[in-house]
């Protein structure tokens, strides 16, 4: 009897039930899209911000200590070095897969044939590295300095013949020394000299415009620093800092065992820095705060926006459901009055109405979920030029939200139903 009444009510009011389903589908689609994006937006924002360079720098411990004590600028202290042979260890830490790129640097002073003293920096450009894990990767400054404007020529390609004897010159220095792409320049440092072909003139918009960049092995050779590097820049995908991360950044030993495990196993920038220090001898790894804080701020504001849109869409759905269900109960007032007159309890009548609405809500929710996932892909490709991953966790969250919104939206109609008096309704009052 219950199912016959249920089926009859659904088909007799298919127009209103369709409107309820569409209202729920709209709310569910927006909630699905926003939740999927919110859970996936962290990596997307991190990837976008990687275009602005590394977010971690690694320097020798003694150089860091002297710089802190005497407030020296970065790169002033050059007596201490890191070991180039340990670079591959960066990809062996717990968060190795979050390390997207890194490159070493060695700085020295050199003299051009004209007699001018210039800052010479050795680094990787697109260096092929075989890792201790058996994997391999290409890393270097080409991706870490993607914002550089190559005014003429191109990036150094270490993996082609002649790449190891090439150089790139900053725009300001090239103009001052009348250096052009294709020119051969001679650089003399403390331990030797090298002839390099200029393959690119770049505009970095900073101090680099007065420098020459060359493959690291060439600079090490002429400066007598074979196997040594002065700093490392690392680009890593990180989780925005919270109170635990900030506390750990000041002193990891102040954490309890549980706090330490949580911090160490979360991709906070301080946690990744700590793990890099564990695998690079006598090093200090620190966050580039402008980049790290930007990641956290942008991500927090983006997620807040997504949450607000989700809440507003669900509130709108609840109001729509309330109006539609109330109108349905008013139209069926005589039917409900008759049921009460023949002895039906309020709980049984309420159960029938709620079951109708929940079945309709489930149908609308299923449609809304797939439509919402489609919306998420459109937003992902439009904003981030990448697909949004389907998060299984979103399904139960959306299902619970739909049930809650449906029940809340049905409250006014249920209150009206409970107040209906059979005698008054059946006499048309």
XYZ file of C-alpha atoms in Angstrom:
429
model
C 0.000 0.000 0.000
C 2.814 2.372 0.963
C 4.661 1.880 -2.329
C 1.451 2.205 -4.363
C 0.684 5.536 -2.714
C 4.297 6.615 -3.188
C 4.316 5.740 -6.885
C 0.967 7.422 -7.436
C 2.066 10.634 -5.728
C 5.291 10.788 -7.753
C 3.547 10.351 -11.092
C 0.593 12.600 -10.311
C 2.917 15.458 -9.417
C 5.673 14.735 -11.901
C 5.855 18.408 -12.898
C 6.575 19.587 -9.360
C 8.864 16.648 -8.671
C 10.814 17.498 -11.801
C 11.184 21.087 -10.606
C 12.382 19.864 -7.183
C 14.878 17.533 -8.898
C 16.178 20.382 -11.063
C 16.509 22.686 -8.037
C 18.500 20.053 -6.188
C 20.555 19.280 -9.304
C 21.531 22.942 -9.582
C 22.681 23.105 -5.964
C 24.440 19.740 -6.216
C 26.219 20.725 -9.436
C 27.630 23.924 -7.925
C 28.601 22.123 -4.712
C 30.299 19.325 -6.693
C 32.197 21.747 -8.914
C 33.366 23.926 -6.027
C 34.356 21.018 -3.755
C 36.307 19.218 -6.493
C 38.116 22.434 -7.410
C 38.735 23.308 -3.757
C 40.346 19.921 -3.088
C 42.435 20.083 -6.256
C 43.215 23.784 -6.368
C 46.219 23.531 -4.044
C 48.417 21.754 -6.575
C 47.094 23.970 -9.388
C 47.950 27.178 -7.494
C 51.356 25.772 -6.585
C 52.025 24.931 -10.225
C 50.998 28.433 -11.309
C 53.277 30.026 -8.701
C 56.201 27.852 -9.778
C 56.476 30.204 -12.756
C 57.782 32.786 -10.266
C 60.760 30.690 -9.217
C 61.934 28.467 -6.399
C 60.344 28.563 -2.968
C 63.279 27.020 -1.059
C 66.950 28.007 -0.980
C 69.759 25.854 0.443
C 73.091 27.366 1.526
C 76.079 26.152 3.593
C 75.506 26.292 7.344
C 78.513 28.535 8.050
C 77.562 30.964 5.298
C 74.029 31.181 6.687
C 75.304 31.762 10.221
C 77.695 34.552 9.186
C 75.006 36.179 7.040
C 72.573 36.151 9.968
C 75.105 37.568 12.404
C 76.368 40.364 10.194
C 73.243 40.887 8.061
C 75.136 40.234 4.865
C 73.319 39.966 1.566
C 72.811 36.593 -0.036
C 75.868 35.485 -1.970
C 78.301 37.719 -0.002
C 79.949 34.823 1.826
C 81.697 32.460 -0.566
C 84.210 30.602 1.629
C 81.797 27.767 2.393
C 80.388 25.305 -0.078
C 77.999 22.403 -0.437
C 78.909 19.122 -2.133
C 77.683 18.758 -5.705
C 77.695 14.967 -5.378
C 74.885 15.177 -2.801
C 72.418 16.995 -5.081
C 70.610 13.795 -6.022
C 69.825 13.187 -2.341
C 67.149 15.895 -2.538
C 64.992 13.436 -4.474
C 65.323 10.784 -1.754
C 63.510 12.646 1.034
C 60.049 11.671 2.280
C 58.434 14.335 0.053
C 60.598 13.567 -2.998
C 57.618 13.596 -5.361
C 56.796 17.140 -4.229
C 60.197 18.359 -5.422
C 59.383 19.509 -8.956
C 62.733 21.094 -9.837
C 66.040 22.213 -8.364
C 69.328 23.641 -9.562
C 72.752 24.406 -7.994
C 74.739 27.642 -8.276
C 78.377 28.585 -7.989
C 79.379 32.252 -8.151
C 82.750 33.768 -8.913
C 84.331 36.892 -10.359
C 85.809 36.778 -13.853
C 87.476 39.172 -16.257
C 86.515 39.690 -19.883
C 89.077 40.239 -22.640
C 88.191 43.938 -22.449
C 89.439 44.001 -18.848
C 85.990 44.409 -17.318
C 85.241 42.487 -14.138
C 81.945 40.584 -14.284
C 79.913 38.334 -12.030
C 79.975 34.798 -13.411
C 77.413 32.229 -12.260
C 77.577 28.537 -12.986
C 74.386 26.507 -12.912
C 72.345 23.800 -14.599
C 70.147 24.718 -17.535
C 68.451 21.450 -18.542
C 70.783 19.048 -16.793
C 70.107 15.299 -16.997
C 70.561 13.724 -13.576
C 70.604 10.035 -12.645
C 69.207 9.706 -9.130
C 70.305 7.354 -6.342
C 66.849 5.753 -6.548
C 67.542 4.561 -10.095
C 65.280 7.220 -11.586
C 66.413 10.130 -13.720
C 65.236 13.663 -14.288
C 66.044 16.855 -16.182
C 66.401 19.876 -13.907
C 67.773 23.355 -14.162
C 67.371 27.089 -14.334
C 65.399 27.011 -17.585
C 62.208 26.069 -15.737
C 63.049 27.907 -12.500
C 63.560 31.175 -14.396
C 60.764 30.759 -16.897
C 59.871 34.457 -16.609
C 63.218 35.539 -18.113
C 62.733 37.256 -21.445
C 65.191 35.844 -23.968
C 65.714 38.937 -26.120
C 67.866 37.179 -28.684
C 69.151 33.658 -29.120
C 67.926 30.876 -26.849
C 68.544 28.991 -23.626
C 71.690 26.894 -23.288
C 70.981 23.259 -24.128
C 73.406 21.111 -22.128
C 72.286 17.954 -23.905
C 73.512 18.943 -27.374
C 77.041 19.217 -28.710
C 78.566 22.559 -27.744
C 76.110 23.162 -24.917
C 78.845 22.770 -22.302
C 80.900 25.607 -23.846
C 78.060 28.125 -24.131
C 77.086 31.172 -22.115
C 74.108 33.468 -21.586
C 74.637 37.170 -20.932
C 72.378 39.617 -19.118
C 70.886 42.452 -21.151
C 72.613 45.280 -19.235
C 76.068 43.674 -19.450
C 75.600 42.754 -23.123
C 74.731 46.366 -23.956
C 77.667 47.761 -21.985
C 80.198 45.341 -23.529
C 78.559 45.236 -26.988
C 78.130 41.455 -26.747
C 75.852 39.761 -29.256
C 74.560 36.238 -29.818
C 77.234 34.183 -31.601
C 80.142 36.132 -30.132
C 83.024 34.255 -28.551
C 83.926 35.630 -25.119
C 86.963 34.806 -23.001
C 86.474 34.624 -19.235
C 89.458 34.538 -16.885
C 89.041 33.591 -13.222
C 91.408 32.722 -10.365
C 92.344 29.253 -11.651
C 92.100 29.520 -15.417
C 90.177 30.818 -18.382
C 87.518 29.566 -20.814
C 86.251 30.567 -24.219
C 82.471 30.431 -24.468
C 79.998 31.083 -27.268
C 77.143 33.433 -26.373
C 73.896 31.648 -27.269
C 71.415 33.972 -25.574
C 70.857 37.500 -24.277
C 68.259 37.628 -21.493
C 66.295 40.264 -19.603
C 65.652 39.076 -16.029
C 64.594 42.450 -14.657
C 67.052 42.241 -11.750
C 70.706 41.901 -10.746
C 71.099 38.957 -13.134
C 71.097 41.421 -16.054
C 74.686 42.362 -15.095
C 75.851 38.733 -14.960
C 76.996 35.914 -17.209
C 75.526 32.440 -16.760
C 77.392 29.335 -17.912
C 77.366 25.567 -17.292
C 78.440 24.826 -13.748
C 81.387 22.557 -14.609
C 83.052 25.330 -16.650
C 82.751 27.846 -13.809
C 83.994 25.305 -11.260
C 87.019 24.546 -13.426
C 88.201 28.124 -13.894
C 87.451 29.107 -10.277
C 89.077 26.044 -8.669
C 85.863 24.850 -7.039
C 85.461 21.426 -8.654
C 82.641 19.478 -7.017
C 81.548 22.475 -4.937
C 78.425 24.619 -5.083
C 77.487 27.745 -3.163
C 73.690 27.351 -3.083
C 70.735 25.355 -4.342
C 67.309 26.595 -5.354
C 64.427 24.146 -4.961
C 60.891 24.307 -6.292
C 58.497 22.197 -4.226
C 54.750 21.690 -3.954
C 53.837 22.649 -0.408
C 50.901 22.822 1.990
C 50.049 26.283 3.458
C 51.515 26.841 6.935
C 49.411 26.620 10.076
C 50.247 27.015 13.767
C 51.944 23.605 13.896
C 54.139 24.427 10.890
C 55.103 27.817 12.301
C 55.963 26.275 15.666
C 58.063 23.569 14.000
C 59.867 26.123 11.816
C 61.138 27.859 14.963
C 62.192 24.691 16.800
C 61.262 21.136 15.723
C 62.510 19.796 19.066
C 59.699 21.669 20.834
C 57.094 19.375 19.250
C 55.607 16.350 20.940
C 56.072 12.961 19.251
C 52.587 13.085 17.725
C 53.040 16.670 16.552
C 56.439 15.861 15.072
C 55.055 12.914 13.093
C 52.159 15.007 11.790
C 54.475 17.856 10.801
C 57.142 15.623 9.255
C 54.553 13.713 7.205
C 52.830 16.859 5.891
C 54.239 18.832 2.956
C 54.780 22.069 4.880
C 57.614 24.148 3.469
C 59.373 23.948 6.862
C 59.072 20.147 6.857
C 60.572 19.858 3.365
C 63.371 22.259 4.345
C 64.135 20.150 7.416
C 64.280 16.963 5.352
C 66.593 18.577 2.775
C 68.959 19.565 5.601
C 69.006 15.912 6.659
C 70.373 14.754 3.291
C 72.659 17.703 2.369
C 75.698 17.880 4.669
C 76.152 21.067 6.731
C 73.338 22.896 4.974
C 70.574 25.298 5.934
C 67.380 25.185 3.876
C 64.949 28.069 4.197
C 61.739 29.144 2.516
C 61.594 32.017 0.083
C 58.873 33.709 2.110
C 57.451 35.874 -0.670
C 56.588 32.761 -2.696
C 55.638 30.491 0.208
C 53.360 33.072 1.842
C 51.763 33.932 -1.498
C 50.889 30.278 -2.004
C 49.192 30.077 1.383
C 47.352 33.403 1.069
C 46.065 32.769 -2.443
C 45.051 29.213 -1.608
C 43.212 30.215 1.586
C 41.283 32.982 -0.189
C 40.445 30.730 -3.134
C 39.179 27.970 -0.868
C 37.128 30.466 1.169
C 35.516 31.704 -2.043
C 34.672 28.119 -3.046
C 33.114 27.423 0.359
C 30.996 30.587 0.232
C 29.734 29.753 -3.270
C 28.870 26.227 -2.112
C 26.975 27.493 0.949
C 25.044 30.106 -1.052
C 24.095 27.561 -3.730
C 22.795 25.144 -1.089
C 20.859 27.906 0.694
C 19.246 28.820 -2.637
C 18.352 25.163 -3.216
C 16.839 24.887 0.271
C 14.639 27.941 -0.348
C 13.527 26.578 -3.713
C 12.724 23.178 -2.219
C 10.790 24.827 0.616
C 8.536 26.717 -1.796
C 7.954 23.729 -4.084
C 7.245 21.220 -1.301
C 4.939 23.669 0.481
C 2.997 24.217 -2.746
C 2.769 20.449 -3.220
C 1.363 19.930 0.289
C -1.193 22.712 -0.259
C -2.387 21.101 -3.497
C -2.700 17.735 -1.763
C -4.371 19.086 1.363
C -7.643 17.244 0.691
C -5.796 13.972 0.077
C -3.840 14.437 3.290
C -7.011 15.392 5.189
C -8.738 12.227 3.930
C -5.792 10.089 5.053
C -6.000 11.634 8.510
C -9.774 11.152 8.581
C -9.488 7.393 7.948
C -6.935 7.016 10.750
C -3.509 7.636 9.205
C -1.002 8.941 11.747
C 0.941 12.147 11.173
C 4.222 10.187 11.234
C 3.053 7.882 8.420
C 1.899 10.794 6.222
C 5.115 12.692 6.951
C 7.106 9.580 6.038
C 5.373 9.316 2.648
C 5.980 12.987 1.807
C 9.605 12.896 2.925
C 10.256 9.660 1.024
C 8.886 11.257 -2.163
C 11.124 14.276 -1.708
C 14.248 12.258 -0.862
C 13.807 9.962 -3.880
C 13.465 13.042 -6.061
C 16.492 14.591 -4.330
C 18.629 11.515 -5.012
C 17.732 11.612 -8.699
C 18.491 15.336 -8.857
C 21.721 14.846 -6.883
C 23.036 12.177 -9.260
C 22.358 14.417 -12.258
C 23.820 17.425 -10.451
C 27.011 15.546 -9.523
C 27.921 14.717 -13.117
C 26.905 18.167 -14.369
C 28.991 19.720 -11.570
C 32.015 17.635 -12.458
C 31.640 18.909 -16.017
C 31.543 22.495 -14.671
C 34.731 21.752 -12.710
C 36.521 20.663 -15.888
C 35.445 23.808 -17.710
C 36.719 25.977 -14.842
C 39.936 23.949 -14.588
C 40.778 24.285 -18.273
C 39.760 27.963 -18.367
C 41.617 29.099 -15.230
C 44.453 26.584 -14.801
C 44.693 25.056 -18.302
C 44.495 21.643 -16.667
C 41.867 19.039 -15.822
C 40.393 18.824 -12.319
C 40.794 15.398 -10.730
C 37.655 13.617 -9.557
C 37.839 13.364 -5.776
C 35.951 10.280 -4.445
C 35.554 12.072 -1.107
C 33.234 14.600 -2.769
C 30.529 11.975 -3.453
C 29.583 11.238 0.196
C 29.971 14.925 1.119
C 27.561 16.023 -1.632
C 25.159 13.184 -0.745
C 25.032 14.265 2.918
C 24.622 17.928 1.948
C 21.738 17.081 -0.395
C 19.914 15.131 2.314
C 20.434 17.922 4.853
C 19.310 20.639 2.425
C 16.269 18.580 1.398
C 15.206 17.978 5.000
C 15.709 21.631 5.964
C 13.797 22.799 2.894
C 10.920 20.439 3.758
C 10.459 21.704 7.335
C 7.884 24.461 6.507
C 5.822 21.996 4.442
C 5.918 19.342 7.206
C 4.811 21.901 9.793
C 1.886 22.842 7.539
C 1.034 19.170 7.054
C 0.944 18.545 10.800
C -1.399 21.509 11.336
C -3.971 20.335 8.755
C -7.313 19.376 10.329
C -9.349 16.803 8.364
C -12.764 18.395 9.059
C -11.677 21.844 7.903
C -9.862 20.588 4.786
C -12.638 18.229 3.656
C -15.236 21.023 4.057
C -13.093 23.346 1.897
C -11.985 25.646 4.680
